[in-house]
Amino acid sequence: MNPLELAGAEPGPAFTVTLDGREIEALPGRTVAAALWAAGVTSWRSTRDSGRPRGVFCGIGVCFDCLVTVNGRPNQRACLVPLEPGDAIRTQDGTGHDVGRGQEGTGHDD
């Protein structure tokens, strides 16, 4: 059974956000992580030293594995950040300072 039916939930209308320029549909009240999971995305960060993929691990903001850049702000915990219509989410490499990713860097290198 669909969890929305089970709970009798009637979320507001869906809206669009982007992940690295790709449009993703989100429902009101969802966090970045929930919307990415619902879109089939399970990894959106790579570790600084080895480049290993990361996504949600704890889901409560303790572990920092789910870091993303939201609206130009790096190192946001995807499991805690609620989405707003039009939010621009970017995957993160290493420290999240986006050097070489089309954004102005902060002078930090991996």
Backbone as a ProteinNet text record, in pm:
[ID]
protein_1_A
[PRIMARY]
MNPLELAGAEPGPAFTVTLDGREIEALPGRTVAAALWAAGVTSWRSTRDSGRPRGVFCGIGVCFDCLVTVNGRPNQRACLVPLEPGDAIRTQDGTGHDVGRGQEGTGHDD
[TERTIARY]
83.9	0	88.8	44.8	114.7	111	229	230.6	141.1	125.2	37.3	-107	-148.9	-284.1	-300.3	-199	-202.9	-218.7	-149.5	-154.8	-268.8	-332.9	-437.9	-382.3	-255.5	-189.3	-229.7	-242.8	-271.5	-173.1	-52.2	46.7	3.5	60	32.7	88.4	70.3	117.5	269.8	315.5	459.3	519.5	648.1	722.4	855.4	927.6	1051.4	1172.8	1276	1408.7	1506.3	1632.3	1729.9	1844.3	1896.9	2017.9	2116.6	2220.9	2321.4	2255.2	2150.7	2081.4	1968.1	1956.1	1849	1727	1610.1	1488.9	1441.9	1402.3	1350.8	1223.4	1123.7	997.3	1005.8	954.4	953.7	816.8	785.3	660.4	688.1	593.9	612.4	646.4	739.4	777.5	891.3	930.9	1040.6	1175.3	1268.6	1406.5	1473.8	1592.3	1670.8	1690.7	1732.2	1758.4	1633.6	1519.1	1395.6	1359	1374.8	1342.5	1439.8	1567.8	1665.7	1638.9	1611	1577	1455.7	1351.9	1229.7	1256.2	1359	1396.1	1494.1	1527.2	1617.9	1765.3	1795.8	1935.6	1977.2	2079	2120.8	2258.9	2331.2	2463.8	2478.7	2525.2	2539.3	2661.3	2752.1	2876.4	2986.1	3109.2	3222.8	3321.2	3391.1	3483.9	3606.4	3668.1	3781.1	3901.6	3941.1	4064.5	4049.9	3945.4	3935.4	3826	3742.7	3637.4	3525	3508.1	3402.2	3265.6	3163.4	3028.6	2965.6	2889.4	2816.8	2677.5	2585.3	2448.7	2401.4	2278.8	2228	2281.6	2327.8	2369.4	2282.6	2288.5	2211.1	2071.1	2056.9	1926.5	1879.6	1965.5	1925	2025.2	2117.6	2208.9	2331.8	2363.5	2478.2	2605.6	2593.9	2713.2	2778	2711.2	2763.6	2797.1	2746.8	2770.6	2687	2578.5	2484	2502.9	2621.9	2644.2	2621	2555.4	2529.8	2547.8	2552	2551.3	2409.3	2347.4	2210.3	2211.7	2167.5	2161.8	2295.2	2404.9	2538.1	2603.6	2533.3	2589.2	2637.5	2769.8	2822.5	2800.8	2818	2818.8	2687.4	2576.9	2444.9	2405	2354.6	2312.5	2177.4	2180.4	2061.2	1945.9	1977.6	1871.7	1800	1853.9	1793	1734.9	1779.5	1739.7	1606.3	1501.1	1373.9	1383.1	1322.2	1325	1222.8	1256.3	1166.8	1160.7	1051.5	1043.9	1160.9	1220.7	1330.3	1468.2	1480.6	1613	1706.3	1832.5	1936.3	2032.1	2032.8	2116.5	2230.4	2350.5	2464.6	2532.3	2575.7	2655.2	2785.7	2849.3	2970.5	3086.4	3202	3326.6	3410.6	3459.5	3552	3496.5	3564.9	3532.1	3408.2	3360.2	3239.2	3261.5	3385.8	3412.1	3402.6	3361	3324.5	3433.6	3558.1	3666.1	3661.3	3654.5	3652.1	3517.6	3411.1	3278.3	3186.1	3243.4	3158.7	3116.6	3168.7	3139.5	3269	3261.8	3379.1	3428.9	3555.8	3614.1	3638.6	3676.8	3704	3851.5	3934.3	4076.4	4117.4	4024.5	4055.6	4069.8	4167.6	4186.1	4173.6	4133.4	4126.2	4263.8
-117.7	0	124.7	226.1	353.3	420.3	463.8	527.3	649.7	725.2	842.4	800.5	690.7	640.3	587.4	517.5	459.2	566.7	676.8	784.8	882.4	869.6	963.2	1101.4	1105.3	1233.7	1287.3	1417	1485.2	1601.1	1571.3	1678.2	1782.1	1900.7	2006.2	1969.8	2057.1	2026.4	2016.7	1927.4	1908.1	2032.5	2049.2	2158.7	2103.9	2186.3	2141.9	2205.3	2122.6	2166.9	2107.7	2145.9	2086.1	2023.1	1913.9	1849.4	1850.7	1930.7	1945.1	1976.8	2059.5	2102.9	2012.3	1893.8	1799.1	1829.7	1844	1873	1750.9	1775.2	1671.5	1724.9	1641.5	1680.2	1653.6	1747.4	1733	1768.4	1711.6	1743.8	1837.7	1922.6	2012.1	1933.6	1987.4	1924.8	1825.8	1791.3	1696.4	1764.7	1687.5	1735.4	1707.8	1764.3	1738	1587.4	1519.7	1375.6	1297.1	1329.8	1257.8	1274.9	1394.8	1418.1	1344.5	1344.3	1272.8	1123.1	1068.5	925.9	893.7	977	953.4	958.1	1033.6	1042.5	932.8	843.9	733	765.4	879.7	919.8	877.4	793.2	742.9	791.7	856.8	909.1	1046.1	1145	1279.8	1352.8	1281.1	1340.2	1237.1	1283.9	1192.5	1239.6	1143.7	1177.5	1249.4	1328.9	1412.6	1331.3	1232.3	1160.1	1051.4	970	854.5	865.8	969.9	987.6	886.1	825.1	724.4	791.6	728.6	787.9	785.4	889	899.8	955.7	921.3	971.1	977.5	937.1	937.2	815.8	837.4	726.9	724.3	831.5	830.8	889.3	986.3	1047.3	1144.5	1176.5	1268.6	1382.1	1401.6	1514.9	1496.6	1374.3	1351.1	1317.3	1242.6	1184.4	1269.2	1362.4	1449.8	1376.3	1255.7	1184.9	1241.2	1309.7	1352	1495.9	1551.2	1691.8	1722.8	1835.2	1885.8	2037.4	2094.4	2239.2	2279.1	2366.6	2410.4	2562	2602.6	2744.9	2815.4	2746.1	2803.7	2789.7	2733	2714.6	2571	2549.7	2413.2	2355.8	2224.8	2151.7	2158.2	2152.4	2147.3	2001	1965.4	1826.6	1802.4	1717.9	1691.6	1634.7	1564.7	1504.1	1606.2	1727.7	1829.8	1949.1	1972.2	2092.1	2070.5	2144.2	2132.7	2203.8	2146	2203.3	2313.2	2406.7	2513.1	2508.7	2551.6	2553	2629	2568.5	2632.1	2613.6	2543.6	2522.7	2455.8	2498.8	2440.9	2362.2	2230.7	2140.7	2094.8	2090.8	2038.7	1930	1825.9	1723.4	1786.1	1723.8	1778.1	1681.9	1736.5	1660.8	1711.8	1620.1	1657.8	1759.6	1874.1	1975.4	2055.9	2048.1	2120.4	2262.6	2299.8	2437.5	2459.7	2357.3	2368.4	2422.9	2408.7	2453.6	2371.1	2440.5	2371.5	2316.7	2354.6	2301.2	2409.3	2513.2	2616.8	2723.1	2716.3	2817.4	2883.8	3004.5	3073.4	3001.8	2966.8	2892.3	2980.6	2918.4	2990.9	2989.3	2936.4	2929.4	2801.5	2714.3	2587	2480	2396.4	2283.9	2154.9	2048.9	1916	1862.4
0	0	0	-69	-76	61.5	114.2	247.3	257.6	148.6	153.1	177.5	115.2	136.3	278.1	325.4	458.5	565.8	549.5	647.9	621.9	506.9	472	440.3	401	373.5	237.5	230.5	105.1	90.6	40.3	27.6	-74.1	-60.3	-156.6	-292.3	-390.1	-525.2	-531.6	-617.4	-637.5	-701.6	-681.6	-743.7	-794.3	-867.1	-929.9	-863.2	-844.1	-802.8	-903.9	-895.3	-986.6	-908.8	-962.6	-913.3	-1028.2	-1015.7	-1122	-1255.5	-1251	-1371.4	-1415.9	-1358.6	-1392.3	-1306.4	-1369.7	-1294.1	-1216.1	-1092.2	-1003.3	-939.9	-933.6	-870.6	-720.8	-642.5	-496.9	-442.2	-328	-259.4	-143.2	-108.8	5.8	131.9	209.5	335.4	324.3	203.4	186.9	204.1	256.9	263.5	129.3	113	-7.2	-22.8	84.6	78.5	38.1	94.3	62.1	-84.9	-136.2	-277.2	-369	-332.2	-415.2	-413.5	-296.1	-287.8	-373.6	-363.2	-440.4	-590.6	-630.9	-772.7	-812.9	-719.7	-750.6	-735.6	-677.1	-657.5	-516.7	-506.4	-375.3	-332.9	-422.2	-389.9	-453.3	-374.6	-428.5	-373.6	-315.2	-266.6	-282.3	-301.7	-300.6	-194.7	-134.2	-26.8	-81.2	3.5	-35.7	-79.4	-3.7	-32.9	-138.1	-127.6	-216.7	-322	-315.5	-414.6	-405.9	-289.7	-272.7	-262.5	-320.4	-319.9	-180.9	-153	-26.1	-51.9	38	35.7	179.1	204.7	341.9	416.1	537.9	623.7	748.3	829.6	954.4	936.5	847.5	823.1	929	1028.1	1134.7	1156.9	1062.6	1070.9	1156.4	1195.1	1282	1204.2	1095.6	1032.2	923.6	863.4	758.2	628.1	607.2	481	366.8	395.7	292.1	245.6	259.4	226.4	78.9	54.4	-80.4	-79	-197.8	-211.9	-251.2	-173.9	-199.8	-221.5	-339.4	-373.4	-348.6	-386.2	-374	-238.1	-140.8	-5.9	10	16.3	28.9	168.5	176.6	302.8	380.1	307.4	369.2	386.8	503.4	527.3	460.5	357.7	276.1	357.9	465.1	546.9	634.2	645.3	731.3	656	533.1	460	388.4	427.6	356	221.2	121.5	-12.4	-30.2	-116.9	-159.6	-311.9	-370.9	-517.7	-579.1	-680.9	-753.4	-693.8	-581.4	-522.2	-622.1	-618.8	-704.6	-616.2	-636.5	-558	-647.4	-590.4	-664.9	-584.4	-654.2	-589.3	-544.8	-447.2	-389.2	-402.8	-434.9	-433.5	-318.1	-237.4	-130.2	-33.6	-24.9	76.1	42.7	-81.2	-118	-160	-186.3	-225.3	-374.9	-449.5	-590	-681.4	-644.7	-732	-860	-973.9	-1101.9	-1142.2	-1073.4	-1105.6	-1157.9	-1214	-1272.1	-1172.7	-1051.7	-951.2	-911.8	-867.2	-817.8	-694.4	-691.6	-579.1	-459.3	-349.4	-226.8	-193.8	-286	-259	-191.5	-161.7	-97.9	-204.6	-190.5	-281.4	-203	-271.7	-206.6	-184.4
[MASK]
++++++++++++++++++++++++++++++++++++++++++++++++++++++++++++++++++++++++++++++++++++++++++++++++++++++++++++++

